[in-house]
GROMACS .gro file of C-alpha atoms in nm:
model
  298
    1MET     CA    1  30.372   4.347  10.084
    2LYS     CA    2  30.108   4.263   9.825
    3ALA     CA    3  29.907   4.529   9.640
    4LEU     CA    4  29.610   4.546   9.405
    5VAL     CA    5  29.616   4.838   9.161
    6ILE     CA    6  29.321   4.931   8.937
    7SER     CA    7  29.349   5.191   8.663
    8GLY     CA    8  29.096   5.444   8.544
    9GLY     CA    9  28.852   5.354   8.271
   10GLY     CA   10  28.499   5.477   8.346
   11SER     CA   11  28.231   5.215   8.288
   12LYS     CA   12  28.501   4.961   8.196
   13GLY     CA   13  28.556   4.938   8.571
   14ALA     CA   14  28.297   4.659   8.562
   15PHE     CA   15  28.555   4.441   8.384
   16ALA     CA   16  28.804   4.523   8.660
   17GLY     CA   17  28.544   4.427   8.918
   18GLY     CA   18  28.511   4.083   8.762
   19ILE     CA   19  28.889   4.035   8.767
   20ALA     CA   20  28.904   4.146   9.130
   21GLU     CA   21  28.623   3.908   9.224
   22TYR     CA   22  28.824   3.618   9.085
   23LEU     CA   23  29.151   3.726   9.248
   24LEU     CA   24  28.994   3.774   9.591
   25GLN     CA   25  28.734   3.501   9.609
   26GLU     CA   26  28.856   3.226   9.379
   27ASN     CA   27  29.232   3.276   9.391
   28ASN     CA   28  29.216   3.371   9.763
   29ASN     CA   29  29.457   3.662   9.724
   30ASP     CA   30  29.504   3.881  10.029
   31TYR     CA   31  29.626   4.235   9.975
   32ASP     CA   32  29.777   4.481  10.221
   33LEU     CA   33  29.744   4.778   9.988
   34TYR     CA   34  29.476   4.883   9.738
   35VAL     CA   35  29.547   5.165   9.492
   36GLY     CA   36  29.307   5.314   9.239
   37THR     CA   37  29.253   5.590   8.989
   38SER     CA   38  28.907   5.710   8.883
   39THR     CA   39  28.681   5.402   8.851
   40GLY     CA   40  28.953   5.210   9.034
   41SER     CA   41  28.909   5.445   9.330
   42LEU     CA   42  28.537   5.364   9.339
   43LEU     CA   43  28.606   4.989   9.348
   44ILE     CA   44  28.888   4.955   9.597
   45PRO     CA   45  28.710   5.048   9.924
   46PHE     CA   46  28.466   4.760   9.874
   47LEU     CA   47  28.742   4.524   9.764
   48ALA     CA   48  28.938   4.607  10.080
   49LEU     CA   49  28.625   4.516  10.276
   50ASP     CA   50  28.598   4.192  10.074
   51ASP     CA   51  28.241   4.297   9.998
   52ILE     CA   52  28.229   4.194   9.636
   53GLU     CA   53  27.853   4.150   9.620
   54ARG     CA   54  27.778   4.507   9.724
   55ILE     CA   55  28.003   4.673   9.466
   56LYS     CA   56  27.898   4.419   9.202
   57LYS     CA   57  27.534   4.512   9.256
   58ILE     CA   58  27.620   4.881   9.215
   59TYR     CA   59  27.826   4.833   8.900
   60THR     CA   60  27.576   4.600   8.732
   61SER     CA   61  27.263   4.807   8.804
   62ILE     CA   62  27.396   5.160   8.764
   63ARG     CA   63  27.229   5.422   8.543
   64GLN     CA   64  27.351   5.746   8.392
   65ASP     CA   65  27.140   5.940   8.644
   66ASP     CA   66  27.325   5.772   8.932
   67ILE     CA   67  27.643   5.948   8.816
   68PHE     CA   68  27.531   6.278   8.668
   69SER     CA   69  27.307   6.543   8.823
   70VAL     CA   70  27.349   6.727   8.494
   71CYS     CA   71  27.481   6.511   8.211
   72PRO     CA   72  27.660   6.711   7.939
   73PHE     CA   73  27.559   6.464   7.672
   74ILE     CA   74  27.242   6.284   7.569
   75VAL     CA   75  27.266   5.908   7.524
   76LYS     CA   76  27.061   5.711   7.273
   77LYS     CA   77  27.084   5.337   7.220
   78LYS     CA   78  26.943   5.189   6.900
   79ASN     CA   79  26.988   4.829   6.790
   80GLY     CA   80  27.258   4.789   7.054
   81VAL     CA   81  27.460   5.085   6.925
   82ILE     CA   82  27.521   5.379   7.161
   83ARG     CA   83  27.515   5.732   7.022
   84THR     CA   84  27.583   6.051   7.214
   85ARG     CA   85  27.521   6.416   7.138
   86ILE     CA   86  27.567   6.740   7.327
   87ASN     CA   87  27.307   6.825   7.591
   88HIS     CA   88  27.287   7.193   7.499
   89PHE     CA   89  27.016   7.270   7.754
   90GLY     CA   90  27.208   7.109   8.038
   91ILE     CA   91  27.533   7.287   7.952
   92ILE     CA   92  27.357   7.624   7.921
   93LYS     CA   93  27.198   7.562   8.262
   94GLN     CA   94  27.543   7.500   8.407
   95PHE     CA   95  27.672   7.828   8.263
   96ILE     CA   96  27.372   8.022   8.394
   97LYS     CA   97  27.435   7.883   8.742
   98GLY     CA   98  27.797   7.991   8.719
   99GLU     CA   99  27.931   7.633   8.736
  100LYS     CA  100  28.285   7.561   8.621
  101THR     CA  101  28.211   7.248   8.418
  102PHE     CA  102  27.978   7.129   8.141
  103GLY     CA  103  27.828   6.859   8.363
  104ASN     CA  104  27.761   6.800   8.732
  105SER     CA  105  27.840   6.476   8.913
  106THR     CA  106  27.695   6.548   9.257
  107ASN     CA  107  27.488   6.231   9.220
  108LEU     CA  108  27.809   6.028   9.213
  109LYS     CA  109  27.919   6.187   9.540
  110ASN     CA  110  27.584   6.098   9.696
  111LEU     CA  111  27.622   5.742   9.563
  112ILE     CA  112  27.961   5.713   9.734
  113LEU     CA  113  27.832   5.847  10.067
  114THR     CA  114  27.524   5.623  10.059
  115ASN     CA  115  27.706   5.300   9.979
  116PHE     CA  116  28.045   5.347  10.147
  117THR     CA  117  27.958   5.428  10.507
  118LYS     CA  118  28.152   5.564  10.801
  119GLU     CA  119  28.129   5.217  10.955
  120ASP     CA  120  28.288   5.070  10.641
  121PHE     CA  121  28.572   5.319  10.664
  122GLY     CA  122  28.628   5.224  11.027
  123LYS     CA  123  28.646   4.855  10.937
  124ILE     CA  124  28.919   4.924  10.683
  125ARG     CA  125  29.117   5.119  10.941
  126LEU     CA  126  29.083   4.837  11.196
  127SER     CA  127  29.186   4.573  10.939
  128GLY     CA  128  29.525   4.734  10.890
  129LYS     CA  129  29.469   4.756  10.514
  130GLU     CA  130  29.544   5.080  10.331
  131ILE     CA  131  29.361   5.226  10.033
  132ILE     CA  132  29.508   5.503   9.820
  133VAL     CA  133  29.324   5.709   9.559
  134THR     CA  134  29.488   5.922   9.292
  135VAL     CA  135  29.381   6.282   9.231
  136ALA     CA  136  29.500   6.561   9.004
  137ASN     CA  137  29.563   6.892   9.179
  138LEU     CA  138  29.468   7.141   8.908
  139THR     CA  139  29.582   7.435   9.119
  140LYS     CA  140  29.938   7.310   9.165
  141GLN     CA  141  29.949   7.096   8.847
  142THR     CA  142  30.058   6.790   9.045
  143VAL     CA  143  29.940   6.435   9.106
  144GLU     CA  144  29.855   6.354   9.469
  145TYR     CA  145  29.791   6.024   9.643
  146LYS     CA  146  29.537   6.025   9.923
  147SER     CA  147  29.561   5.747  10.182
  148SER     CA  148  29.287   5.615  10.410
  149ASN     CA  149  29.546   5.632  10.689
  150ASN     CA  150  29.574   6.010  10.665
  151TYR     CA  151  29.213   6.131  10.644
  152GLU     CA  152  28.883   6.092  10.821
  153TYR     CA  153  28.573   5.954  10.653
  154ASN     CA  154  28.419   6.266  10.497
  155ASP     CA  155  28.750   6.395  10.361
  156PHE     CA  156  28.837   6.057  10.216
  157CYS     CA  157  28.501   6.032  10.041
  158ASP     CA  158  28.578   6.370   9.883
  159TRP     CA  159  28.905   6.229   9.749
  160ILE     CA  160  28.733   5.921   9.607
  161TRP     CA  161  28.484   6.148   9.432
  162ALA     CA  162  28.753   6.382   9.299
  163SER     CA  163  28.954   6.088   9.168
  164ALA     CA  164  28.659   5.982   8.950
  165ASN     CA  165  28.564   6.327   8.817
  166LEU     CA  166  28.668   6.360   8.453
  167VAL     CA  167  28.646   6.737   8.408
  168PRO     CA  168  28.499   6.928   8.233
  169LEU     CA  169  28.232   6.660   8.184
  170MET     CA  170  28.204   6.619   8.561
  171SER     CA  171  28.246   6.836   8.869
  172VAL     CA  172  28.560   6.991   9.013
  173LEU     CA  173  28.629   6.941   9.383
  174THR     CA  174  28.732   7.262   9.560
  175LYS     CA  175  28.902   7.179   9.889
  176ASN     CA  176  29.143   7.379  10.103
  177ASN     CA  177  29.139   7.657   9.842
  178GLN     CA  178  29.265   7.417   9.576
  179GLN     CA  179  29.085   7.238   9.295
  180TYR     CA  180  29.101   6.867   9.220
  181ALA     CA  181  28.987   6.631   8.946
  182ASP     CA  182  29.036   6.285   8.797
  183GLY     CA  183  29.372   6.135   8.889
  184GLY     CA  184  29.398   5.983   8.543
  185PHE     CA  185  29.508   6.321   8.407
  186GLY     CA  186  29.845   6.253   8.567
  187ASN     CA  187  29.862   5.886   8.666
  188LEU     CA  188  29.609   5.659   8.500
  189ILE     CA  189  29.772   5.335   8.619
  190PRO     CA  190  29.912   5.416   8.966
  191ILE     CA  191  30.158   5.128   9.007
  192GLN     CA  192  30.447   5.356   9.102
  193ILE     CA  193  30.298   5.460   9.434
  194ALA     CA  194  30.238   5.094   9.526
  195ILE     CA  195  30.609   5.023   9.469
  196GLU     CA  196  30.709   5.333   9.665
  197LYS     CA  197  30.491   5.215   9.955
  198GLY     CA  198  30.689   4.890   9.962
  199ALA     CA  199  30.478   4.647   9.758
  200THR     CA  200  30.686   4.360   9.620
  201THR     CA  201  30.403   4.173   9.445
  202ILE     CA  202  30.144   4.375   9.254
  203ASP     CA  203  29.834   4.264   9.066
  204ALA     CA  204  29.762   4.547   8.824
  205VAL     CA  205  29.430   4.574   8.640
  206VAL     CA  206  29.479   4.791   8.333
  207LEU     CA  207  29.159   4.897   8.157
  208ARG     CA  208  29.316   4.932   7.814
  209LEU     CA  209  29.424   4.683   7.551
  210GLU     CA  210  29.770   4.536   7.595
  211LYS     CA  211  29.836   4.601   7.227
  212CYS     CA  212  29.670   4.925   7.124
  213ASP     CA  213  29.502   4.797   6.812
  214TYR     CA  214  29.199   5.025   6.820
  215ASN     CA  215  28.960   5.065   6.527
  216ASN     CA  216  28.708   5.320   6.648
  217PRO     CA  217  28.397   5.406   6.445
  218PRO     CA  218  28.387   5.742   6.261
  219LEU     CA  219  28.330   6.050   6.475
  220GLN     CA  220  27.970   6.171   6.454
  221ASN     CA  221  27.960   6.505   6.636
  222ALA     CA  222  28.147   6.749   6.858
  223MET     CA  223  28.086   6.542   7.173
  224ASP     CA  224  28.235   6.235   7.004
  225VAL     CA  225  28.541   6.441   6.908
  226PHE     CA  226  28.578   6.574   7.262
  227VAL     CA  227  28.548   6.235   7.434
  228ARG     CA  228  28.765   6.055   7.177
  229THR     CA  229  29.038   6.317   7.222
  230PHE     CA  230  29.028   6.264   7.599
  231ASP     CA  231  29.049   5.888   7.549
  232PHE     CA  232  29.350   5.932   7.323
  233MET     CA  233  29.524   6.152   7.579
  234LEU     CA  234  29.452   5.911   7.865
  235ASN     CA  235  29.576   5.616   7.660
  236GLN     CA  236  29.907   5.792   7.601
  237ILE     CA  237  29.936   5.869   7.974
  238GLY     CA  238  29.872   5.497   8.034
  239VAL     CA  239  30.157   5.401   7.797
  240ASP     CA  240  30.395   5.624   7.994
  241ASP     CA  241  30.269   5.488   8.327
  242LEU     CA  242  30.337   5.130   8.221
  243LEU     CA  243  30.686   5.212   8.096
  244ILE     CA  244  30.779   5.393   8.417
  245SER     CA  245  30.623   5.122   8.635
  246ASN     CA  246  30.816   4.841   8.465
  247LEU     CA  247  31.143   5.028   8.506
  248GLN     CA  248  31.065   5.105   8.870
  249ALA     CA  249  30.975   4.740   8.934
  250LEU     CA  250  31.313   4.629   8.799
  251ASP     CA  251  31.493   4.873   9.028
  252ASN     CA  252  31.297   4.755   9.333
  253ASN     CA  253  31.277   4.380   9.257
  254ALA     CA  254  30.898   4.400   9.246
  255ILE     CA  255  30.682   4.156   9.052
  256ILE     CA  256  30.388   4.295   8.854
  257ASN     CA  257  30.112   4.069   8.728
  258PHE     CA  258  29.920   4.254   8.458
  259TYR     CA  259  29.553   4.204   8.373
  260HIS     CA  260  29.454   4.399   8.061
  261ILE     CA  261  29.115   4.410   7.896
  262ASN     CA  262  29.122   4.149   7.620
  263LYS     CA  263  28.888   4.321   7.375
  264THR     CA  264  28.745   4.664   7.299
  265LEU     CA  265  28.457   4.702   7.544
  266THR     CA  266  28.328   5.044   7.448
  267THR     CA  267  28.421   5.372   7.283
  268HIS     CA  268  28.195   5.553   7.531
  269SER     CA  269  28.353   5.488   7.870
  270TYR     CA  270  28.141   5.759   8.036
  271VAL     CA  271  27.814   5.600   7.931
  272PHE     CA  272  27.692   5.368   8.206
  273ASP     CA  273  27.474   5.092   8.064
  274ALA     CA  274  27.381   4.835   8.329
  275THR     CA  275  27.323   4.552   8.080
  276GLU     CA  276  27.664   4.596   7.919
  277MET     CA  277  27.840   4.640   8.252
  278LYS     CA  278  27.687   4.322   8.390
  279GLN     CA  279  27.832   4.133   8.092
  280TRP     CA  280  28.171   4.302   8.131
  281TRP     CA  281  28.186   4.198   8.496
  282GLU     CA  282  28.131   3.836   8.392
  283ASP     CA  283  28.385   3.874   8.110
  284GLY     CA  284  28.646   4.009   8.353
  285PHE     CA  285  28.593   3.718   8.591
  286GLU     CA  286  28.626   3.462   8.309
  287TYR     CA  287  28.934   3.637   8.167
  288ALA     CA  288  29.109   3.625   8.506
  289ARG     CA  289  29.015   3.258   8.549
  290LEU     CA  290  29.155   3.161   8.210
  291LYS     CA  291  29.469   3.370   8.256
  292ASN     CA  292  29.547   3.211   8.593
  293SER     CA  293  29.472   2.861   8.461
  294ALA     CA  294  29.720   2.919   8.179
  295VAL     CA  295  29.987   3.042   8.422
  296GLN     CA  296  29.942   2.738   8.649
  297LYS     CA  297  29.992   2.501   8.353
  298GLU     CA  298  30.323   2.662   8.259
   0.00000   0.00000   0.00000
């Protein structure tokens, strides 16, 4: 069995999209299983459909308002440099309404329902392919993997949405008297579940540097501190995921082909800038092309 796994990474998912485009359309890879966390969960339904152009259009034209109904931070871009600060009014409005989080991502849910249709879901079922999204169950403090084989369309769209919701910046999904959020809190790079499902060859797109040589700019405000702390935590979860996955692959004679980002794309992975993301998609495609060309020459 062959699997494609895509990690979490917010707007850096555009780079993953470019890699996936190369693997599917230029390298003619055919996968039985697609597994994603967060932004990876948003990509994989369209990749399973082999509908690269549709998801590419979404990722390269998206705006902050397409994700957030209430954005907890204000974004300013000056001379190509992105700055963020706390959206005090938006957060206060959330508290007045009795919401559980600083921001609201209902717009993302609507984006999923509009672009990934019930007909699309049916096509995936008929194809025999399986897609799995990773969610964090905050009620039980566990990681759960939700398969397209086990749920109907509306429920599965809920799981895709939950998988991509980095709380408390985004919404919490309450379902069956339990609360769910971004799967990256427990499994940022969900290779293990692909191995457990029987995958013997795995292409894994990891939206972090292979060697963590980060040199972030100085923190400017409380929102920068908050987001940077989350990034640090998620990076450490990613390190653990990779270690566990490599050990599990050895035990199960599975081959993992890793595709890491090859440069620092952004320090604001929850800022969605269409111009930057269009370039990252192209960068991801070119990176995958060069990497595979190098492997073929060996």
